[in-house]
Amino acid sequence: MAGRIAVPPMAEEGSRALIPLDFVRGLFNTIEKPLIVAERNGNLLLVNTRAEQFVESITPGLNLFKDLLKTDARKIFEELEKGEHRLEHHFQIGGVKSTVLVQWMPGPDWLVVEIKSKSETQTGADPATQLTVQELLQEREITYRNLLAAYLKLQEVNRQKTVFLASAAHELKTPLAVIKGYYDLLLAGSLGRLTDKQRDILEESKDSCERLVRLVSMFLNYSALESGKLVLQLRENDLRDCLDELSKRWVEAFQRKSVKLDASFDPSIPTFRFDYQKVQQAAANLLDNALKHTPSGGTVTLRAAPHFWERRVAALAPVEERRRFRLPRPNSVEVSVTDSGPGIAAEHHQEIFEDFVRVDRNTSGMGLGLAIAKRLIQAHRGKIWVESESRGSRFTFLLPMDQG
């Protein structure tokens, strides 16, 4: 059938409106009655979903008179042309005796066939087990309502989980900050001299406290993302300062595990608009993940450099033309974190960015770090991915400079 239907003039004489066939078919399927629309020669134009239940199969070239009604078209039109625009007849449709109403539309010269009912079940079918169309529709409606109720219940449970995580994280945040402050005072010697053993115990305790603080911060970020309350504070910032501050903050944690942190940032990176805290949080999650999976004596590198990001948009010019007129300067910044750990199998490269997914069950954590990093970067209209072979992994994200 054609992709559009020409509707006869209604308002202005001689005008014809072209309506897309998919749109017409969508409206036609909303009609509760089983209907078939055909041309004068019997070629089918439209068959709605209710009518398809009465027809064995809809194939191209199917004819209303020859294949469905099993009757001569001339007998139908002899009565229609006498002035009867609506006829009731009994026909065989798909091997089933059915009562149909045939109505003629003289304007477009179409036939509209309404299937009224089945007078008997199909030959050979067991009456005890044969379901009527109405029963099937009722069963489908009940199934749909049950699925909808289950979906809404899951949505409510998920909302309650998010609210609980946010409430628990807020309650833990203040006491953890106080505990961490006292650790800093003790280790600085402000409350008296410490023995070497006392200092070691306090440093280990402080490390555990900081890990708990990061976990609470992760829950807060996750709950904000889940509830849709994440708001980016876009300001002109220096990404090199952002990442340099982060690397200095993590030096001590890397030293305790005897892992080398190598940070290098291209001096040509310009200032641009981004959320300082959110980008720092995303990079911190990548460093935390790299530290977990890098053995003692290994190396983690943090790099940042300008990058030309050629976005694939269908409306753009061909590749050759785009390359000829490339931007005079990079339009994004590429930030990468590379570790010397065991690597990640290719089949896990997508799922590791999902919520609560941990590929290595032997490591600590809730499986939220990479998922939160992905959402924070995507909120900046950026992109994040992982590359990994047999040894080592490289997590990379792009931040566009035109945040607007």
Coordinates of C-alpha atoms in Angstrom, one line a residue:
M1 CA 0.0 0.0 0.0
A2 CA 1.1 3.6 -0.5
G3 CA 2.7 5.6 2.2
R4 CA -0.1 8.4 2.2
I5 CA -3.8 8.5 1.7
A6 CA -5.5 11.3 -0.3
V7 CA -8.6 12.4 1.5
P8 CA -11.4 13.9 -0.7
P9 CA -12.1 17.6 -0.5
M10 CA -14.0 18.8 2.5
A11 CA -13.5 22.6 2.9
E12 CA -12.4 24.0 -0.5
E13 CA -13.5 22.5 -3.7
G14 CA -10.7 20.8 -5.6
S15 CA -8.3 20.6 -2.6
R16 CA -7.0 17.3 -1.4
A17 CA -5.2 16.7 2.0
L18 CA -2.4 14.1 2.2
I19 CA -2.4 12.2 5.5
P20 CA 0.5 9.8 6.3
L21 CA -0.7 6.2 6.2
D22 CA 0.9 5.4 9.6
F23 CA -1.1 8.1 11.2
V24 CA -4.3 6.9 9.7
R25 CA -3.5 3.3 10.6
G26 CA -2.8 4.4 14.2
L27 CA -6.2 6.1 14.4
F28 CA -7.9 3.2 12.7
N29 CA -6.5 0.7 15.3
T30 CA -8.1 2.7 18.1
I31 CA -11.6 1.8 16.8
E32 CA -13.2 -0.9 18.9
K33 CA -15.2 -2.5 16.0
P34 CA -13.4 -4.9 13.6
L35 CA -13.2 -3.0 10.4
I36 CA -11.7 -3.5 6.9
V37 CA -11.4 -0.8 4.3
A38 CA -10.9 -1.8 0.6
E39 CA -11.0 -0.2 -2.8
R40 CA -13.8 -1.0 -5.3
N41 CA -11.6 -3.7 -6.9
G42 CA -11.2 -5.4 -3.6
N43 CA -7.6 -4.3 -2.8
L44 CA -7.3 -3.9 1.0
L45 CA -6.4 -0.5 2.2
L46 CA -6.6 -0.8 6.0
V47 CA -7.3 -3.7 8.4
N48 CA -7.5 -2.7 12.1
T49 CA -6.2 -5.0 14.9
R50 CA -9.7 -6.1 15.9
A51 CA -10.4 -7.3 12.4
E52 CA -7.1 -9.2 12.1
Q53 CA -8.4 -11.6 14.8
F54 CA -11.0 -12.8 12.3
V55 CA -8.5 -13.2 9.4
E56 CA -6.0 -16.0 9.2
S57 CA -3.2 -13.9 7.7
I58 CA -2.8 -10.5 6.1
T59 CA -0.5 -10.8 3.1
P60 CA 0.3 -8.4 0.2
G61 CA -2.2 -8.6 -2.7
L62 CA -5.0 -10.0 -0.5
N63 CA -8.4 -9.4 -2.2
L64 CA -11.5 -8.6 -0.2
F65 CA -14.0 -10.4 -2.4
K66 CA -11.9 -13.3 -3.7
D67 CA -9.8 -14.2 -0.7
L68 CA -11.8 -13.1 2.4
L69 CA -15.6 -12.9 1.6
K70 CA -15.5 -15.7 -1.1
T71 CA -18.1 -13.9 -3.2
D72 CA -18.5 -12.1 -6.5
A73 CA -18.0 -8.3 -6.3
R74 CA -20.8 -7.8 -8.9
K75 CA -23.4 -9.2 -6.5
I76 CA -22.4 -6.7 -3.8
F77 CA -22.4 -3.7 -6.1
E78 CA -25.7 -4.7 -7.8
E79 CA -27.4 -4.1 -4.5
L80 CA -25.3 -1.1 -3.4
E81 CA -25.9 0.7 -6.7
K82 CA -29.6 0.3 -6.2
G83 CA -29.4 2.7 -3.3
E84 CA -28.6 0.3 -0.5
H85 CA -25.4 1.8 1.0
R86 CA -25.3 -0.6 4.0
L87 CA -25.8 -4.3 3.5
E88 CA -25.8 -7.2 5.9
H89 CA -24.6 -10.6 4.7
H90 CA -23.2 -13.9 5.9
F91 CA -19.8 -14.8 4.6
Q92 CA -17.0 -17.2 5.3
I93 CA -14.0 -15.4 6.7
G94 CA -10.9 -17.5 7.5
G95 CA -13.1 -20.7 7.6
V96 CA -15.5 -19.2 10.0
K97 CA -19.1 -18.1 9.4
S98 CA -19.5 -14.5 10.2
T99 CA -22.0 -11.7 9.9
V100 CA -20.7 -8.6 8.3
L101 CA -22.0 -5.2 7.4
V102 CA -20.8 -3.7 4.0
Q103 CA -21.0 0.0 3.6
W104 CA -20.2 1.9 0.4
M105 CA -18.5 5.4 0.5
P106 CA -19.3 6.9 -2.9
G107 CA -16.8 9.8 -2.6
P108 CA -13.5 7.9 -2.5
D109 CA -15.3 4.8 -3.9
W110 CA -14.3 2.6 -0.9
L111 CA -16.0 -0.3 0.9
V112 CA -16.0 -0.4 4.7
V113 CA -16.7 -3.9 6.1
E114 CA -17.6 -4.3 9.7
I115 CA -17.4 -7.8 11.1
K116 CA -20.3 -8.2 13.5
S117 CA -19.9 -11.6 15.1
K118 CA -19.0 -15.3 14.7
S119 CA -21.9 -17.6 14.4
E120 CA -20.0 -20.7 15.1
T121 CA -16.5 -21.8 16.1
Q122 CA -13.9 -23.0 13.7
T123 CA -14.2 -26.5 12.4
G124 CA -12.4 -29.0 14.5
A125 CA -11.9 -26.7 17.5
D126 CA -12.9 -28.0 21.0
P127 CA -15.8 -25.8 22.3
A128 CA -14.7 -26.4 25.9
T129 CA -11.3 -24.8 25.3
Q130 CA -12.0 -22.3 22.5
L131 CA -11.8 -18.7 23.9
T132 CA -13.9 -16.1 22.3
V133 CA -12.3 -12.8 21.1
Q134 CA -14.0 -11.0 23.9
E135 CA -12.5 -13.3 26.5
L136 CA -9.1 -12.9 25.0
L137 CA -9.4 -9.1 25.1
Q138 CA -10.5 -9.2 28.7
E139 CA -7.6 -11.5 29.7
R140 CA -5.2 -9.1 27.9
E141 CA -6.7 -6.1 29.7
I142 CA -6.4 -7.9 33.1
T143 CA -2.7 -8.8 32.3
Y144 CA -2.0 -5.2 31.3
R145 CA -3.5 -3.8 34.5
N146 CA -1.6 -6.3 36.7
L147 CA 1.7 -5.4 34.9
L148 CA 1.0 -1.7 35.4
A149 CA 0.2 -2.2 39.1
A150 CA 3.5 -4.2 39.5
Y151 CA 5.4 -1.5 37.7
L152 CA 4.0 1.3 39.8
K153 CA 4.7 -0.7 43.0
L154 CA 8.3 -1.2 41.9
Q155 CA 8.6 2.5 41.2
E156 CA 7.4 3.3 44.7
V157 CA 9.8 0.8 46.3
N158 CA 12.6 2.3 44.3
R159 CA 11.6 5.8 45.4
Q160 CA 11.5 4.7 49.0
K161 CA 14.9 3.2 48.6
T162 CA 16.3 6.5 47.3
V163 CA 14.7 8.5 50.1
F164 CA 16.1 6.1 52.7
L165 CA 19.6 6.3 51.2
A166 CA 19.5 10.1 51.2
S167 CA 18.2 10.3 54.8
A168 CA 20.8 7.8 56.1
A169 CA 23.6 9.6 54.3
H170 CA 22.6 13.0 55.7
E171 CA 22.4 11.6 59.2
L172 CA 25.9 10.1 58.9
K173 CA 27.5 13.1 57.2
T174 CA 27.8 15.4 60.3
P175 CA 29.2 12.9 62.8
L176 CA 31.7 11.6 60.3
A177 CA 32.9 15.1 59.7
V178 CA 33.4 15.6 63.4
I179 CA 35.3 12.3 63.8
K180 CA 37.5 13.1 60.8
G181 CA 38.3 16.6 62.4
Y182 CA 39.4 15.0 65.6
Y183 CA 41.7 12.6 63.7
D184 CA 43.3 15.5 62.0
L185 CA 43.9 17.2 65.4
L186 CA 45.4 14.1 66.9
L187 CA 47.7 13.4 64.0
A188 CA 48.8 17.0 63.9
G189 CA 49.9 16.8 67.5
S190 CA 47.6 19.5 68.7
L191 CA 46.3 17.3 71.5
G192 CA 49.7 16.0 72.6
R193 CA 52.5 13.9 71.4
L194 CA 51.8 10.4 69.9
T195 CA 53.9 7.3 69.9
D196 CA 54.6 5.6 66.6
K197 CA 52.1 2.8 67.3
Q198 CA 49.4 5.4 68.3
R199 CA 50.1 7.3 65.1
D200 CA 49.8 4.1 62.9
I201 CA 46.5 3.2 64.5
L202 CA 45.1 6.7 64.1
E203 CA 46.2 6.9 60.4
E204 CA 44.6 3.6 59.7
S205 CA 41.4 4.7 61.5
K206 CA 41.4 8.0 59.6
D207 CA 41.8 6.0 56.4
S208 CA 38.7 4.0 57.2
C209 CA 36.8 7.2 58.2
E210 CA 37.7 8.8 54.9
R211 CA 36.5 5.7 53.0
L212 CA 33.2 5.9 54.9
V213 CA 32.9 9.7 54.1
R214 CA 33.4 8.9 50.4
L215 CA 30.7 6.2 50.6
V216 CA 28.3 8.6 52.3
S217 CA 29.1 11.2 49.6
M218 CA 28.5 8.6 47.0
F219 CA 25.0 7.8 48.4
L220 CA 24.1 11.5 48.5
N221 CA 25.2 11.9 44.9
Y222 CA 23.3 8.7 43.9
S223 CA 20.1 9.8 45.6
A224 CA 20.3 13.3 44.0
L225 CA 20.8 11.7 40.6
E226 CA 17.9 9.2 41.1
S227 CA 15.5 11.8 42.2
G228 CA 16.4 14.1 39.4
K229 CA 17.5 16.9 41.7
L230 CA 21.0 17.2 40.3
V231 CA 21.8 20.8 39.4
L232 CA 25.1 21.7 37.7
Q233 CA 26.8 24.8 38.9
L234 CA 28.4 25.8 35.6
R235 CA 31.1 28.5 36.1
E236 CA 34.4 29.4 34.4
N237 CA 36.9 27.0 36.0
D238 CA 40.4 25.8 35.4
L239 CA 40.4 22.0 34.9
R240 CA 44.1 21.7 35.7
D241 CA 43.5 23.3 39.2
C242 CA 40.5 21.0 39.7
L243 CA 42.5 17.8 38.9
D244 CA 45.7 19.0 40.6
E245 CA 43.9 19.6 43.8
L246 CA 42.3 16.1 43.5
S247 CA 45.6 14.4 42.9
K248 CA 47.3 16.0 45.9
R249 CA 44.4 14.9 48.1
W250 CA 44.8 11.3 47.0
V251 CA 48.6 11.1 47.2
E252 CA 48.5 9.9 50.8
A253 CA 46.1 7.1 50.1
F254 CA 48.2 5.9 47.1
Q255 CA 51.4 6.0 49.3
R256 CA 49.8 3.9 52.0
K257 CA 49.1 1.2 49.4
S258 CA 52.6 1.6 47.7
V259 CA 51.0 2.6 44.4
K260 CA 52.5 5.4 42.4
L261 CA 50.2 8.2 41.2
D262 CA 51.5 10.0 38.1
A263 CA 49.5 13.1 37.3
S264 CA 50.1 15.2 34.2
F265 CA 47.9 18.0 32.7
D266 CA 48.5 19.8 29.4
P267 CA 49.2 23.5 30.1
S268 CA 47.3 24.5 26.9
I269 CA 43.9 23.5 28.5
P270 CA 41.9 26.7 28.6
T271 CA 39.4 27.7 31.2
F272 CA 35.8 26.7 30.4
R273 CA 32.4 26.3 32.0
F274 CA 31.9 23.2 34.1
D275 CA 30.8 22.2 37.6
Y276 CA 34.0 22.1 39.6
Q277 CA 32.8 19.7 42.4
K278 CA 30.9 17.3 40.1
V279 CA 33.8 16.8 37.7
Q280 CA 36.2 16.4 40.6
Q281 CA 33.8 13.8 42.1
A282 CA 33.7 11.9 38.8
A283 CA 37.5 11.9 38.5
A284 CA 37.8 10.9 42.2
N285 CA 35.5 7.9 41.6
L286 CA 37.8 6.8 38.7
L287 CA 40.9 7.2 40.9
D288 CA 39.3 5.2 43.7
N289 CA 38.4 2.4 41.3
A290 CA 41.9 2.4 39.9
L291 CA 43.5 2.2 43.4
K292 CA 41.3 -0.7 44.4
H293 CA 42.4 -2.8 41.4
T294 CA 46.1 -1.8 41.2
P295 CA 48.4 -4.1 43.2
S296 CA 51.2 -2.8 45.5
G297 CA 54.1 -1.5 43.4
G298 CA 51.8 -0.6 40.5
T299 CA 51.2 2.7 38.8
V300 CA 48.1 4.9 38.2
T301 CA 48.3 7.8 35.7
L302 CA 45.9 10.7 35.6
R303 CA 46.1 12.7 32.3
A304 CA 44.2 15.6 30.8
A305 CA 44.7 17.2 27.4
P306 CA 42.7 19.2 24.8
H307 CA 40.8 17.1 22.4
F308 CA 38.8 17.5 19.1
W309 CA 35.5 15.7 19.6
E310 CA 33.8 15.1 16.3
R311 CA 30.2 14.4 17.2
R312 CA 28.3 12.1 14.8
V313 CA 25.1 14.0 13.9
A314 CA 23.0 12.8 10.9
A315 CA 22.3 16.4 9.8
L316 CA 25.9 17.3 9.4
A317 CA 27.8 17.3 6.1
P318 CA 29.6 14.2 4.8
V319 CA 32.8 13.2 6.6
E320 CA 35.1 14.5 3.9
E321 CA 33.5 18.0 4.1
R322 CA 33.6 18.0 7.9
R323 CA 37.3 17.2 8.0
R324 CA 38.0 20.0 5.5
F325 CA 36.4 22.5 7.8
R326 CA 37.4 21.3 11.2
L327 CA 37.4 23.7 14.1
P328 CA 40.6 25.8 14.5
R329 CA 41.0 24.6 18.1
P330 CA 39.9 21.6 20.2
N331 CA 36.3 21.7 21.4
S332 CA 36.6 19.4 24.5
V333 CA 39.0 18.1 27.1
E334 CA 40.0 14.4 27.4
V335 CA 40.6 13.1 30.9
S336 CA 41.9 9.6 31.5
V337 CA 42.8 7.4 34.4
T338 CA 45.0 4.4 33.6
D339 CA 45.9 1.6 36.0
S340 CA 48.2 -1.4 35.9
G341 CA 45.7 -3.8 37.4
P342 CA 44.4 -7.2 36.1
G343 CA 42.2 -5.6 33.4
I344 CA 38.5 -6.0 32.6
A345 CA 37.0 -8.5 30.2
A346 CA 35.3 -7.1 27.1
E347 CA 31.9 -8.5 28.0
H348 CA 31.9 -6.3 31.2
H349 CA 32.8 -3.0 29.5
Q350 CA 29.2 -1.8 29.4
E351 CA 27.7 -3.2 32.6
I352 CA 30.4 -1.8 34.9
F353 CA 28.8 1.6 34.5
E354 CA 25.4 0.3 35.8
D355 CA 24.1 0.8 39.3
F356 CA 25.4 -1.7 42.0
V357 CA 27.5 -3.7 39.5
R358 CA 30.8 -5.1 40.8
V359 CA 32.8 -7.3 38.4
D360 CA 35.4 -8.3 41.1
R361 CA 33.5 -9.5 44.2
N362 CA 36.7 -9.6 46.2
T363 CA 37.0 -5.8 46.3
S364 CA 35.1 -3.4 48.6
G365 CA 32.5 -0.9 47.6
M366 CA 28.8 -0.8 46.6
G367 CA 29.3 -0.7 42.8
L368 CA 28.1 2.9 42.5
G369 CA 31.4 4.8 41.8
L370 CA 31.5 4.3 38.0
A371 CA 27.7 4.6 37.6
I372 CA 27.8 8.0 39.4
A373 CA 30.8 9.1 37.3
K374 CA 28.9 8.2 34.1
R375 CA 25.8 10.2 35.1
L376 CA 27.9 13.2 36.2
I377 CA 29.8 13.3 32.9
Q378 CA 26.6 12.8 30.9
A379 CA 25.0 15.7 32.8
H380 CA 27.8 17.8 31.3
R381 CA 26.9 16.4 27.8
G382 CA 30.1 14.4 27.9
K383 CA 31.0 10.8 27.2
I384 CA 32.8 8.2 29.3
W385 CA 34.1 4.7 28.3
V386 CA 36.7 2.1 29.2
E387 CA 39.4 0.4 27.3
S388 CA 41.1 -2.7 28.7
E389 CA 43.1 -5.7 27.5
S390 CA 44.7 -8.6 29.3
R391 CA 46.5 -6.2 31.7
G392 CA 45.5 -2.7 32.9
S393 CA 42.4 -0.5 32.2
R394 CA 42.0 3.0 30.9
F395 CA 38.9 5.0 31.8
T396 CA 38.4 8.1 29.7
F397 CA 35.8 10.8 29.6
L398 CA 35.3 13.9 27.4
L399 CA 34.1 17.2 28.6
P400 CA 32.8 19.6 25.9
M401 CA 34.0 23.2 26.4
D402 CA 30.8 24.8 25.0
Q403 CA 28.6 24.2 28.0
G404 CA 26.4 27.2 27.2

